Each structure stands twice: as C-alpha cells, then as structure tokens.
C-alpha cells in the first residue's frame, strides 16, 4: 500500500544535540511538508518542498534544517539552535490539488 | 494573513447527542476549506472538504457547509458515537504557493470527548 512513513515514533534529545526525523513516501507525490504540533496551538509549518533539491522556509523554520535529495525522502533535522524542540512533528505530502496525506508523527522530547 | 479560528474545547457530549464545532476563517482570496480529524497518537486524516462557496462537504455522518457571507465552515453531526472522540482541526488552503501545491493553515483544534 502506498503511504507515508515517519520514524522514529518517539525520540529523545539531549541538550545541545542535533537529531534527524525521517519522512519517507511511496506515493510519488511531488510536494512534502513538515509541521510542528504543540498543545492548543494547532499545526505550524516548518519547511516545505515542491520538487527535488528545492525547499522553502515555512512560518517557524529557525532552528530546523531539511534536505530533499530524493523525491521519496524529506528528513528534518532539529538543531541545537532550536531552544524549545519538544513537540509532535508531522510530515505530509500532496500531489497537487487539495489532498494532503499525513504520516503518523514523531514525538520529540528533550531530556 | 490568512487564519482560522475554532471554538475552544474540550467539547464533552453523551452518545447520540448533536455535535457542532464552530470554525471561522479570514482569507484574502477564495480558499478551499477542510476538516481533519486526529485520533490519539496518530497523524491527521482528511474528514471532509469544500472548495467553493455554498458547497457542502460530508463524510461518515459529518457535514460542513462553506458559508462565504459569514466566513464560516462549522462541523456538524446529528448523532455522535464514542468512536468519534478525537481532535478536530479546521483548515484552509493558502493559495500563495506557486505550482498548485497549496499550504494548509490550521486552526488550534477542538477536542471532542463522547461518553456512553
């Protein structure tokens, strides 16, 4: 079945450490997105990519980085510059039009 | 900029009660509107959508009508079940991204708890 896979499901980060969240899709979708979810604040866009080797900052890109070397993959790195990284991170894809497919999310906690 | 405002939760109902979750939006253009549902520990699933004024989206007994005059897209269901307990997000498409890949702008979400 086609879909979008995020891993790991739970991730723990120490102070000053960079961590990378994986997002892989086999839907052959062009566009991919990373959202951050905090309690009571809905989802906020971190980065998005419409095509391989190209990506744009969203509303809260500071402290994050991404790459898009393959159509299937859009990993998100949470750097040490992100001072409050504890959140639920969601990856999504779309082939255009208005249909978004979301992954099941990664819960990141700072320890 | 574009934004979405939802009623605050939690909304607590008994099984078979009528549900309304209010959603209003602000947009400069003519956005498409969506309702997504999130079950505990999972990602979001599209529940229904409407792409133009007066359209009604419906799915699994849920309905919402795109009201341009009141800039609203309220979610309704005539008889809720315990299995409907989840967080519901209203969203609009931002047409500012070129190439047809629209960004979604979300409301804060409304938690629904349905008791037997």
Tab-separated table of C-alpha atoms in Angstrom:
chain	number	residue	atom	x	y	z
A	1	UNK	CA	0.000	0.000	0.000
A	2	UNK	CA	1.166	3.497	-0.767
A	3	UNK	CA	1.740	5.750	2.141
A	4	UNK	CA	3.968	7.986	4.180
A	5	UNK	CA	6.210	6.666	6.954
A	6	UNK	CA	7.709	8.672	9.775
A	7	UNK	CA	10.360	7.334	12.099
A	8	UNK	CA	11.064	7.004	14.881
A	9	UNK	CA	7.723	7.259	16.652
A	10	UNK	CA	9.415	8.561	19.822
A	11	UNK	CA	12.726	10.408	20.010
A	12	UNK	CA	14.653	11.834	22.925
A	13	UNK	CA	17.181	14.603	22.538
A	14	UNK	CA	19.801	15.796	24.962
A	15	UNK	CA	20.605	19.466	25.325
A	16	UNK	CA	22.877	20.682	22.516
A	17	UNK	CA	22.332	17.638	20.345
A	18	UNK	CA	21.131	17.562	16.745
A	19	UNK	CA	18.554	14.928	15.830
A	20	UNK	CA	17.053	13.911	12.492
A	21	UNK	CA	13.470	12.846	11.895
A	22	UNK	CA	12.764	10.646	8.907
A	23	UNK	CA	9.891	11.022	6.435
A	24	UNK	CA	9.579	8.616	3.506
A	25	UNK	CA	6.740	8.337	0.983
A	26	UNK	CA	5.950	5.924	-1.829
A	27	UNK	CA	3.006	7.871	-3.212
A	28	UNK	CA	5.091	9.517	-5.936
A	29	UNK	CA	3.956	12.922	-4.629
A	30	UNK	CA	5.963	15.997	-5.553
A	31	UNK	CA	5.314	18.205	-2.538
A	32	UNK	CA	6.271	17.416	1.041
A	33	UNK	CA	5.766	19.382	4.253
A	34	UNK	CA	6.890	19.403	7.873
A	35	UNK	CA	4.545	20.674	10.571
A	36	UNK	CA	5.057	21.105	14.274
A	37	UNK	CA	2.162	20.495	16.677
A	38	UNK	CA	2.070	21.933	20.193
A	39	UNK	CA	-0.869	21.509	22.567
A	40	UNK	CA	-3.558	24.101	21.944
A	41	UNK	CA	-1.733	25.694	19.017
A	42	UNK	CA	-2.705	23.618	16.046
A	43	UNK	CA	-0.101	22.874	13.383
A	44	UNK	CA	2.583	25.285	12.261
A	45	UNK	CA	4.549	24.921	9.033
A	46	UNK	CA	8.320	24.449	9.411
A	47	UNK	CA	9.555	23.727	5.867
A	48	UNK	CA	8.118	22.557	2.578
A	49	UNK	CA	9.462	21.248	-0.702
A	50	UNK	CA	7.746	21.170	-4.079
A	51	UNK	CA	10.487	19.451	-6.023
A	52	UNK	CA	13.724	17.553	-5.507
A	53	UNK	CA	16.699	19.708	-4.486
A	54	UNK	CA	14.458	22.657	-3.621
A	55	UNK	CA	12.732	23.664	-0.383
A	56	UNK	CA	11.373	26.785	1.308
A	57	UNK	CA	11.058	28.019	4.863
A	58	UNK	CA	7.679	27.969	6.489
A	59	UNK	CA	6.489	30.065	9.416
A	60	UNK	CA	8.805	28.650	12.115
A	61	UNK	CA	11.970	27.476	10.307
A	62	UNK	CA	14.512	28.805	12.827
A	63	UNK	CA	16.472	26.005	14.469
A	64	UNK	CA	15.493	23.438	11.812
A	65	UNK	CA	17.039	22.241	8.560
A	66	UNK	CA	15.866	19.937	5.764
A	67	UNK	CA	17.093	18.298	2.587
A	68	UNK	CA	15.322	16.903	-0.458
A	69	UNK	CA	17.842	14.763	-2.334
A	70	UNK	CA	15.253	12.198	-3.401
A	71	UNK	CA	11.588	12.539	-4.264
A	72	UNK	CA	10.704	9.917	-1.666
A	73	UNK	CA	12.518	11.426	1.290
A	74	UNK	CA	12.318	14.714	3.219
A	75	UNK	CA	14.256	14.425	6.503
A	76	UNK	CA	14.031	17.132	9.157
A	77	UNK	CA	16.976	17.956	11.425
A	78	UNK	CA	16.257	19.654	14.724
A	79	UNK	CA	19.422	21.531	15.578
A	80	UNK	CA	20.780	22.725	18.910
A	81	UNK	CA	19.660	26.228	17.884
A	82	UNK	CA	16.038	25.181	18.400
A	83	UNK	CA	15.538	26.123	22.035
A	84	UNK	CA	12.174	24.507	22.595
A	85	UNK	CA	12.054	21.399	20.418
A	86	UNK	CA	9.692	19.280	22.494
A	87	UNK	CA	6.664	18.761	20.243
A	88	UNK	CA	4.860	16.382	17.924
A	89	UNK	CA	6.211	16.560	14.360
A	90	UNK	CA	4.080	15.675	11.367
A	91	UNK	CA	5.147	15.120	7.776
A	92	UNK	CA	2.670	15.428	4.914
A	93	UNK	CA	2.642	15.043	1.138
A	94	UNK	CA	0.426	16.092	-1.716
A	95	UNK	CA	0.314	15.502	-5.440
A	96	UNK	CA	-1.337	18.866	-6.012
A	97	UNK	CA	-4.958	19.799	-5.774
A	98	UNK	CA	-6.032	19.705	-2.161
A	99	UNK	CA	-5.390	16.215	-0.861
A	100	UNK	CA	-2.836	16.038	1.928
A	101	UNK	CA	-1.632	12.702	3.299
A	102	UNK	CA	-0.113	12.808	6.774
A	103	UNK	CA	2.324	10.467	8.456
A	104	UNK	CA	1.694	9.142	11.947
A	105	UNK	CA	4.112	11.587	13.544
A	106	UNK	CA	7.251	11.663	15.694
A	107	UNK	CA	7.099	12.802	19.299
A	108	UNK	CA	10.327	14.543	20.255
A	109	UNK	CA	11.233	15.147	23.895
A	110	UNK	CA	14.219	16.970	25.329
A	111	UNK	CA	15.784	15.159	28.287
B	1	UNK	CA	-2.560	36.951	6.612
B	2	UNK	CA	-4.982	34.081	6.299
B	3	UNK	CA	-6.134	32.486	9.547
B	4	UNK	CA	-8.581	30.001	11.035
B	5	UNK	CA	-10.371	30.277	14.380
B	6	UNK	CA	-12.071	27.328	16.054
B	7	UNK	CA	-14.154	27.096	19.174
B	8	UNK	CA	-12.156	26.093	22.214
B	9	UNK	CA	-12.565	22.668	23.670
B	10	UNK	CA	-12.915	20.279	25.110
B	11	UNK	CA	-16.410	19.517	23.910
B	12	UNK	CA	-17.981	16.788	26.027
B	13	UNK	CA	-21.113	15.036	24.801
B	14	UNK	CA	-23.155	11.971	25.537
B	15	UNK	CA	-23.519	9.331	22.856
B	16	UNK	CA	-26.201	10.181	20.253
B	17	UNK	CA	-26.047	13.909	21.025
B	18	UNK	CA	-25.861	16.554	18.290
B	19	UNK	CA	-22.438	17.999	17.581
B	20	UNK	CA	-21.442	21.436	16.350
B	21	UNK	CA	-17.862	22.673	16.229
B	22	UNK	CA	-17.586	26.261	15.054
B	23	UNK	CA	-14.954	27.389	12.581
B	24	UNK	CA	-14.481	30.824	11.037
B	25	UNK	CA	-11.768	31.974	8.708
B	26	UNK	CA	-10.039	35.057	7.369
B	27	UNK	CA	-8.699	34.940	3.831
B	28	UNK	CA	-7.882	37.443	1.133
B	29	UNK	CA	-8.829	35.153	-1.748
B	30	UNK	CA	-11.180	32.231	-2.192
B	31	UNK	CA	-9.719	29.387	-0.169
B	32	UNK	CA	-10.765	25.769	-0.004
B	33	UNK	CA	-11.833	24.619	3.446
B	34	UNK	CA	-11.197	21.354	5.249
B	35	UNK	CA	-11.902	19.415	8.390
B	36	UNK	CA	-9.243	16.974	9.597
B	37	UNK	CA	-9.514	14.504	12.477
B	38	UNK	CA	-6.693	13.285	14.716
B	39	UNK	CA	-7.024	10.217	16.912
B	40	UNK	CA	-4.667	9.864	19.910
B	41	UNK	CA	-1.031	9.390	18.946
B	42	UNK	CA	-1.740	9.477	15.224
B	43	UNK	CA	-1.415	11.826	12.281
B	44	UNK	CA	-4.258	13.756	10.698
B	45	UNK	CA	-6.888	12.278	8.406
B	46	UNK	CA	-8.988	14.285	6.000
B	47	UNK	CA	-12.614	14.176	7.141
B	48	UNK	CA	-14.277	16.407	4.533
B	49	UNK	CA	-13.664	19.399	2.306
B	50	UNK	CA	-15.411	22.137	0.314
B	51	UNK	CA	-13.780	24.045	-2.493
B	52	UNK	CA	-16.221	26.908	-3.162
B	53	UNK	CA	-18.984	28.911	-1.539
B	54	UNK	CA	-22.194	27.024	-0.674
B	55	UNK	CA	-20.504	23.650	-1.183
B	56	UNK	CA	-21.331	21.064	1.462
B	57	UNK	CA	-18.690	18.529	2.423
B	58	UNK	CA	-19.827	15.305	4.065
B	59	UNK	CA	-18.313	12.053	5.287
B	60	UNK	CA	-19.128	9.444	7.958
B	61	UNK	CA	-22.201	11.401	9.079
B	62	UNK	CA	-20.274	14.669	9.482
B	63	UNK	CA	-21.212	17.706	7.404
B	64	UNK	CA	-19.956	21.251	6.905
B	65	UNK	CA	-21.146	23.998	4.561
B	66	UNK	CA	-18.871	26.670	3.115
B	67	UNK	CA	-20.554	29.979	4.029
B	68	UNK	CA	-18.803	32.868	2.343
B	69	UNK	CA	-21.151	35.508	3.748
B	70	UNK	CA	-20.305	34.551	7.324
B	71	UNK	CA	-16.788	33.214	6.544
B	72	UNK	CA	-17.661	30.020	8.386
B	73	UNK	CA	-17.326	26.259	7.962
B	74	UNK	CA	-18.982	24.733	11.033
B	75	UNK	CA	-18.741	20.971	11.538
B	76	UNK	CA	-21.941	19.113	12.477
B	77	UNK	CA	-23.045	15.565	13.175
B	78	UNK	CA	-26.517	14.521	14.125
B	79	UNK	CA	-25.654	11.661	16.478
B	80	UNK	CA	-22.131	11.212	17.828
B	81	UNK	CA	-20.587	7.933	18.899
B	82	UNK	CA	-17.867	7.140	21.420
B	83	UNK	CA	-15.597	6.323	18.468
B	84	UNK	CA	-15.862	9.956	17.305
B	85	UNK	CA	-13.751	11.058	20.279
B	86	UNK	CA	-10.736	12.814	18.749
B	87	UNK	CA	-9.301	16.239	17.991
B	88	UNK	CA	-10.861	18.055	15.033
B	89	UNK	CA	-8.971	20.651	13.004
B	90	UNK	CA	-10.442	23.181	10.634
B	91	UNK	CA	-8.068	24.301	7.870
B	92	UNK	CA	-7.930	26.407	4.748
B	93	UNK	CA	-5.717	26.213	1.729
B	94	UNK	CA	-3.332	29.065	1.192
B	95	UNK	CA	-3.142	29.813	-2.490
B	96	UNK	CA	0.129	31.710	-2.064
B	97	UNK	CA	2.337	28.784	-3.089
B	98	UNK	CA	3.013	28.581	-6.795
B	99	UNK	CA	2.704	25.418	-8.830
B	100	UNK	CA	-0.576	24.298	-7.321
B	101	UNK	CA	0.899	22.897	-4.111
B	102	UNK	CA	-1.080	24.841	-1.574
B	103	UNK	CA	-0.080	25.259	2.046
B	104	UNK	CA	-2.664	24.406	4.675
B	105	UNK	CA	-3.350	26.819	7.536
B	106	UNK	CA	-4.840	25.141	10.600
B	107	UNK	CA	-6.986	26.204	13.488
B	108	UNK	CA	-5.911	25.283	17.024
B	109	UNK	CA	-8.034	22.150	17.094
B	110	UNK	CA	-11.056	21.169	19.207
B	111	UNK	CA	-11.005	18.088	21.370
B	112	UNK	CA	-14.229	16.072	21.387
B	113	UNK	CA	-14.958	13.557	24.130
B	114	UNK	CA	-18.056	11.387	23.753
B	115	UNK	CA	-19.270	9.368	26.743
B	116	UNK	CA	-21.549	6.317	26.672
